[in-house]
Structures are given as structure tokens and as C-alpha cells.
PDB file of C-alpha atoms in Angstrom:
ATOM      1  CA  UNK A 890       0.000   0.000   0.000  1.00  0.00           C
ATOM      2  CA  UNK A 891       1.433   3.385  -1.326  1.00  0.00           C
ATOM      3  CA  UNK A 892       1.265   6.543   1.372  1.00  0.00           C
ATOM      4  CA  UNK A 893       2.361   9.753   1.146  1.00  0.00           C
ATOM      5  CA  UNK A 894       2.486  11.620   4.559  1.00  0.00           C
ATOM      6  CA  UNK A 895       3.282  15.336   4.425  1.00  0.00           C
ATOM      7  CA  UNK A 896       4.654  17.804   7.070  1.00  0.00           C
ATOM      8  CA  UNK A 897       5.961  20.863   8.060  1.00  0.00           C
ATOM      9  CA  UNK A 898       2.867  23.247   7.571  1.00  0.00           C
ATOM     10  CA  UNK A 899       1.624  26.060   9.918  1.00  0.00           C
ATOM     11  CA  UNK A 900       1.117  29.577  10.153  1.00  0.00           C
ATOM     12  CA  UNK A 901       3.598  32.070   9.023  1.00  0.00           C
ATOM     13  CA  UNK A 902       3.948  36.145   8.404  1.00  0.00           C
ATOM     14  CA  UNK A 903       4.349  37.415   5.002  1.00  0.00           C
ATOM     15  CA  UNK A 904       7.959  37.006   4.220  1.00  0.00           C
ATOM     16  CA  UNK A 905       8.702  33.944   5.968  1.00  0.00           C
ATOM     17  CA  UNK A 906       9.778  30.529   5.293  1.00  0.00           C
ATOM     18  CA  UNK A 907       8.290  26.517   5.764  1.00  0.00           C
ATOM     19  CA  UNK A 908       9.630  23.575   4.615  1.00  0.00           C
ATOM     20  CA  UNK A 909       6.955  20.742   3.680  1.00  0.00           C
ATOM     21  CA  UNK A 910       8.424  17.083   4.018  1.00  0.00           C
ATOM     22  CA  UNK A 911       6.469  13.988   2.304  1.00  0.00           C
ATOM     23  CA  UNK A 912       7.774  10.480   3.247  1.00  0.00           C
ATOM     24  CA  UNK A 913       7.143   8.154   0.318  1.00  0.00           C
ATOM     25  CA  UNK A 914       6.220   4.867   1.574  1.00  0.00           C
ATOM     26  CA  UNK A 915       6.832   2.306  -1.413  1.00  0.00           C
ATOM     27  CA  UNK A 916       9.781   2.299  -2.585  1.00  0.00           C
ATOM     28  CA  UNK A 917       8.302   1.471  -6.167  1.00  0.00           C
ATOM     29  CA  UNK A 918       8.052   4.974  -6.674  1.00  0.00           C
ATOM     30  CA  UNK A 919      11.403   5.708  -6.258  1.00  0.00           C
ATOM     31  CA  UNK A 920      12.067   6.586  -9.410  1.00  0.00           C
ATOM     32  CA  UNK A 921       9.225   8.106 -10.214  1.00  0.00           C
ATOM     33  CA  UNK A 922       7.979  11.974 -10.857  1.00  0.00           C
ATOM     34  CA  UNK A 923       7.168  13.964  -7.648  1.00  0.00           C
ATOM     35  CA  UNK A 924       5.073  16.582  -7.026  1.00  0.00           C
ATOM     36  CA  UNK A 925       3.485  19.685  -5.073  1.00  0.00           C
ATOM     37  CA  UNK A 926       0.252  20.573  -5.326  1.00  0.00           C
ATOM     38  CA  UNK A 927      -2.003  23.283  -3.174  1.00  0.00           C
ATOM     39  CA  UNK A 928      -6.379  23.857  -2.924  1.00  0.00           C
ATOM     40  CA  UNK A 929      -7.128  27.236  -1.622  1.00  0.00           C
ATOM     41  CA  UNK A 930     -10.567  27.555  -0.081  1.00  0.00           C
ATOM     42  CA  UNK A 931     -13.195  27.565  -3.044  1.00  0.00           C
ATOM     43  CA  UNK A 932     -10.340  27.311  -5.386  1.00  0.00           C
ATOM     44  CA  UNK A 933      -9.346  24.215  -7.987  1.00  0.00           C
ATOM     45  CA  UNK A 934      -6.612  21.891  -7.197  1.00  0.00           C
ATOM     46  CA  UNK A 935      -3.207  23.714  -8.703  1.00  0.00           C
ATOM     47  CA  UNK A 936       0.229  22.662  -9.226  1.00  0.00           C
ATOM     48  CA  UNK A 937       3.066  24.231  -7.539  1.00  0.00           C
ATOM     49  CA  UNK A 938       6.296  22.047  -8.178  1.00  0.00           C
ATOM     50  CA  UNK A 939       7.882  18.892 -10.020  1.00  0.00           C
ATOM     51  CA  UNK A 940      10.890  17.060  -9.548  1.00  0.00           C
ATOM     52  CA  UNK A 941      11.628  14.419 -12.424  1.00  0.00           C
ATOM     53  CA  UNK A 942      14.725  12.075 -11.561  1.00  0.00           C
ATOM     54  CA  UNK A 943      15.689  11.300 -15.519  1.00  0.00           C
ATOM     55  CA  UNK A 944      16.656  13.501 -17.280  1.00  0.00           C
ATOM     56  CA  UNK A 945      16.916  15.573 -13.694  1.00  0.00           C
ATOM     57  CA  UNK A 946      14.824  18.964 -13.339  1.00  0.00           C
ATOM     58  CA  UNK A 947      12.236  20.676 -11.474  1.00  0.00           C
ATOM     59  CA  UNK A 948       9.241  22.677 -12.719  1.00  0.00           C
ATOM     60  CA  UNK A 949       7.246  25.525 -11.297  1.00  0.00           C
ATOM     61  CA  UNK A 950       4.338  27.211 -11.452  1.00  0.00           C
ATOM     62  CA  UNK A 951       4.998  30.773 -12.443  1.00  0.00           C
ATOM     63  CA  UNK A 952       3.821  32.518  -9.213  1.00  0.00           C
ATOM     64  CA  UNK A 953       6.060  30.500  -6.896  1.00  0.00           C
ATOM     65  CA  UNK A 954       9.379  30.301  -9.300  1.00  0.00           C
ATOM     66  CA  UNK A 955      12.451  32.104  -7.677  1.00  0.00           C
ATOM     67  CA  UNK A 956      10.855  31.714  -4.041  1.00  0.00           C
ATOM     68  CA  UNK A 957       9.685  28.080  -4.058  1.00  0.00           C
ATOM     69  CA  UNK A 958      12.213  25.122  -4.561  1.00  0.00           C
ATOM     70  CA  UNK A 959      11.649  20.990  -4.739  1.00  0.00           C
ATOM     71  CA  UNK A 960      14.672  18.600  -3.479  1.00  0.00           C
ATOM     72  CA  UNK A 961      14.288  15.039  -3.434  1.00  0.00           C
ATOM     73  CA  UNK A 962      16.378  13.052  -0.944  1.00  0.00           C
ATOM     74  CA  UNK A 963      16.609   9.246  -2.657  1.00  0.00           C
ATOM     75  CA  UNK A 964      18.547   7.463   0.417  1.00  0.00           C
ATOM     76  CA  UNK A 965      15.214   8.332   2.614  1.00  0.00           C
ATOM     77  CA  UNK A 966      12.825   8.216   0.394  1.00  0.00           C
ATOM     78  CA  UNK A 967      11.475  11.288   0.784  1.00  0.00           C
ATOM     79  CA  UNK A 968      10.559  15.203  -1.150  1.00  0.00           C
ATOM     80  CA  UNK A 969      10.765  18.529   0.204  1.00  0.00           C
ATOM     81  CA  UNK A 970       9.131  22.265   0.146  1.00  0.00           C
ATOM     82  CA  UNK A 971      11.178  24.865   0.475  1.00  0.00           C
ATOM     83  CA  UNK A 972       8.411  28.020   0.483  1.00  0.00           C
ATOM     84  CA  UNK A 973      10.887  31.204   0.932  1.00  0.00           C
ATOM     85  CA  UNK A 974       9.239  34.569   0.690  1.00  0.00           C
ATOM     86  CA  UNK A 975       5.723  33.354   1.405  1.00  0.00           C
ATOM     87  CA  UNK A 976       2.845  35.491   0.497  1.00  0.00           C
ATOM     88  CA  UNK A 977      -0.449  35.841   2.126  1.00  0.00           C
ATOM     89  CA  UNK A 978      -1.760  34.118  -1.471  1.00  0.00           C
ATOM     90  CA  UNK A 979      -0.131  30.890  -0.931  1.00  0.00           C
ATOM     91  CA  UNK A 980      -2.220  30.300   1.882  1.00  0.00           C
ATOM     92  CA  UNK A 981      -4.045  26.754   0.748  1.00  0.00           C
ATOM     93  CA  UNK A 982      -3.824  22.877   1.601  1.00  0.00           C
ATOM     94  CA  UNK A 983      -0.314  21.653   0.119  1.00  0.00           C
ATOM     95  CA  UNK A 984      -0.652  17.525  -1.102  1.00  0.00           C
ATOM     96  CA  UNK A 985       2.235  15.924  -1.745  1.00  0.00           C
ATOM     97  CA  UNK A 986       1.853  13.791  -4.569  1.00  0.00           C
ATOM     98  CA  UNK A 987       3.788  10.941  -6.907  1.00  0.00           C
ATOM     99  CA  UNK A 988       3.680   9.474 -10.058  1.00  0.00           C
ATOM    100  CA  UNK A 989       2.852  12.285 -12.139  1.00  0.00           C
ATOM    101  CA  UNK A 990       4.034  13.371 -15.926  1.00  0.00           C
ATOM    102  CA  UNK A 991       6.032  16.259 -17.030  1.00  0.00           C
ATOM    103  CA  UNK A 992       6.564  17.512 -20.582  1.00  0.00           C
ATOM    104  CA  UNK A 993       7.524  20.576 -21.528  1.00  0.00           C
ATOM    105  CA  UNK A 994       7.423  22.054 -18.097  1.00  0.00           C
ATOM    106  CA  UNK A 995       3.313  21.205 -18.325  1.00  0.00           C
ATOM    107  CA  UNK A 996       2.764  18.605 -15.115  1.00  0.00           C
ATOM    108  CA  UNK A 997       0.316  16.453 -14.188  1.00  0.00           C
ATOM    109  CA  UNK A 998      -0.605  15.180 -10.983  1.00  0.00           C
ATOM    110  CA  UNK A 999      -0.077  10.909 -10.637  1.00  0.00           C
ATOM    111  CA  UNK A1000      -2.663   8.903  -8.698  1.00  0.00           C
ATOM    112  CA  UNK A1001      -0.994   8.980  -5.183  1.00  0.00           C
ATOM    113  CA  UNK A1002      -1.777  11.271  -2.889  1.00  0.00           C
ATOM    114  CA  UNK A1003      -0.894  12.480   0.325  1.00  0.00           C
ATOM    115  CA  UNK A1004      -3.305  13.798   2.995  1.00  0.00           C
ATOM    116  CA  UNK A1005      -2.680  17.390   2.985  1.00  0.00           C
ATOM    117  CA  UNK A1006      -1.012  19.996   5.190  1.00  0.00           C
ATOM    118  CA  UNK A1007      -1.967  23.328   5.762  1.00  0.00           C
ATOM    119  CA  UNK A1008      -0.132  26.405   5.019  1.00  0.00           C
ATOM    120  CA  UNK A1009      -1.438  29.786   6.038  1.00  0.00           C
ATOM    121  CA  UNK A1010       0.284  33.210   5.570  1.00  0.00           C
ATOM    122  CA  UNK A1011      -0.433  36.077   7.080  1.00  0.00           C
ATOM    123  CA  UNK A1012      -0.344  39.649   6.175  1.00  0.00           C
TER     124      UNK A1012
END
């Protein structure tokens, strides 16, 4: 059974920092595509960041690029946030997710999920 488990949200100022964790559980998707993806209240489902092991890169969506960035640590199997910068705007519920498809910098989400972890800014 695949499960993604996220961490590291909370509450935050304008201008500050979190760093979301989400520990993979199955190691069959080791090599696969990771992901970031974020629901604001009576919003759709949007993606934030990719990290594709082969050929190696990252994609962004264009309102986090320069403050948001994706790492991938292989030896414990897990993916990381790093939100820098935050804005009052990024407040949503960040899912970690696996399995997904990149081309052309255009990603799609993959059918695991994680349960969610919420990220508020304030202003």
C-alpha cells in the first residue's frame, strides 16, 4: 500500500519561510515523478512544483518560481518544500503527490496522494 504523509505546515507572516516534508512509503516509486500541489478555499486543485529524476529537473508554477524550490532526498525516500518569501496568497492545503508526468514544463498530478497539510500566511 502506497502513502504519502506530508509535514511541516503552519502559520507564518508574510515574508517567511516553511519547509513541507512527504515520506514516500513504497519504494516502487522511487524513481518516479514527484510533485506539489495546493487547494485554496473555493479554489481548484493547482500545481506548484515537479521534480523528475531522468533527465533531472524541477518545474514551477509561475507565481512561486524564484521563491519556491523541490529537493528530493533518494537514500530516505522522501521530497521537500522549500516556500521562501511566502505570500499571504499561498495560503491553501499543500498535497504531496507521486507518479505524475512532465513535458515541456506542463505537469500532471499521478494517482498517489498524500493527505494534505496546511499552510497559512499572514499579512
Amino acid at each position: 500500500q502506497v502513502q504519502l504523509v506530508e509535514s511541516g505546515g503552519g502559520t507564518v507572516q508574510a515574508g517567511g519561510s516553511l519547509r513541507l516534508s512527504c515520506a514516500i512509503s513504497a519504494r516502487t516509486l522511487s524513481r518516479s515523478v514527484m510533485g506539489w500541489f495546493r487547494q485554496a478555499p473555493g479554489k481548484e486543485r493547482e500545481f506548484v512544483a515537479s521534480f523528475v529524476l531522468s533527465p533531472r529537473s524541477s518545474h514551477y508554477a509561475d507565481s512561486v518560481k524564484g521563491r519556491f524550490t523541490i529537493s528530493r532526498d533518494n537514500a530516505s525516500n522522501e521530497v521537500f518544500l522549500q516556500m521562501d518569501n511566502l505570500k499571504p496568497e499561498d495560503t491553501a492545503v499543500y498535497y504531496c503527490n507521486a507518479a505524475g508526468y512532465c513535458s515541456n514544463s506542463v505537469c500532471l498530478p499521478g494517482a498517489y496522494w498524500g493527505q494534505g497539510t496546511q499552510v497559512t500566511v499572514l499579512s
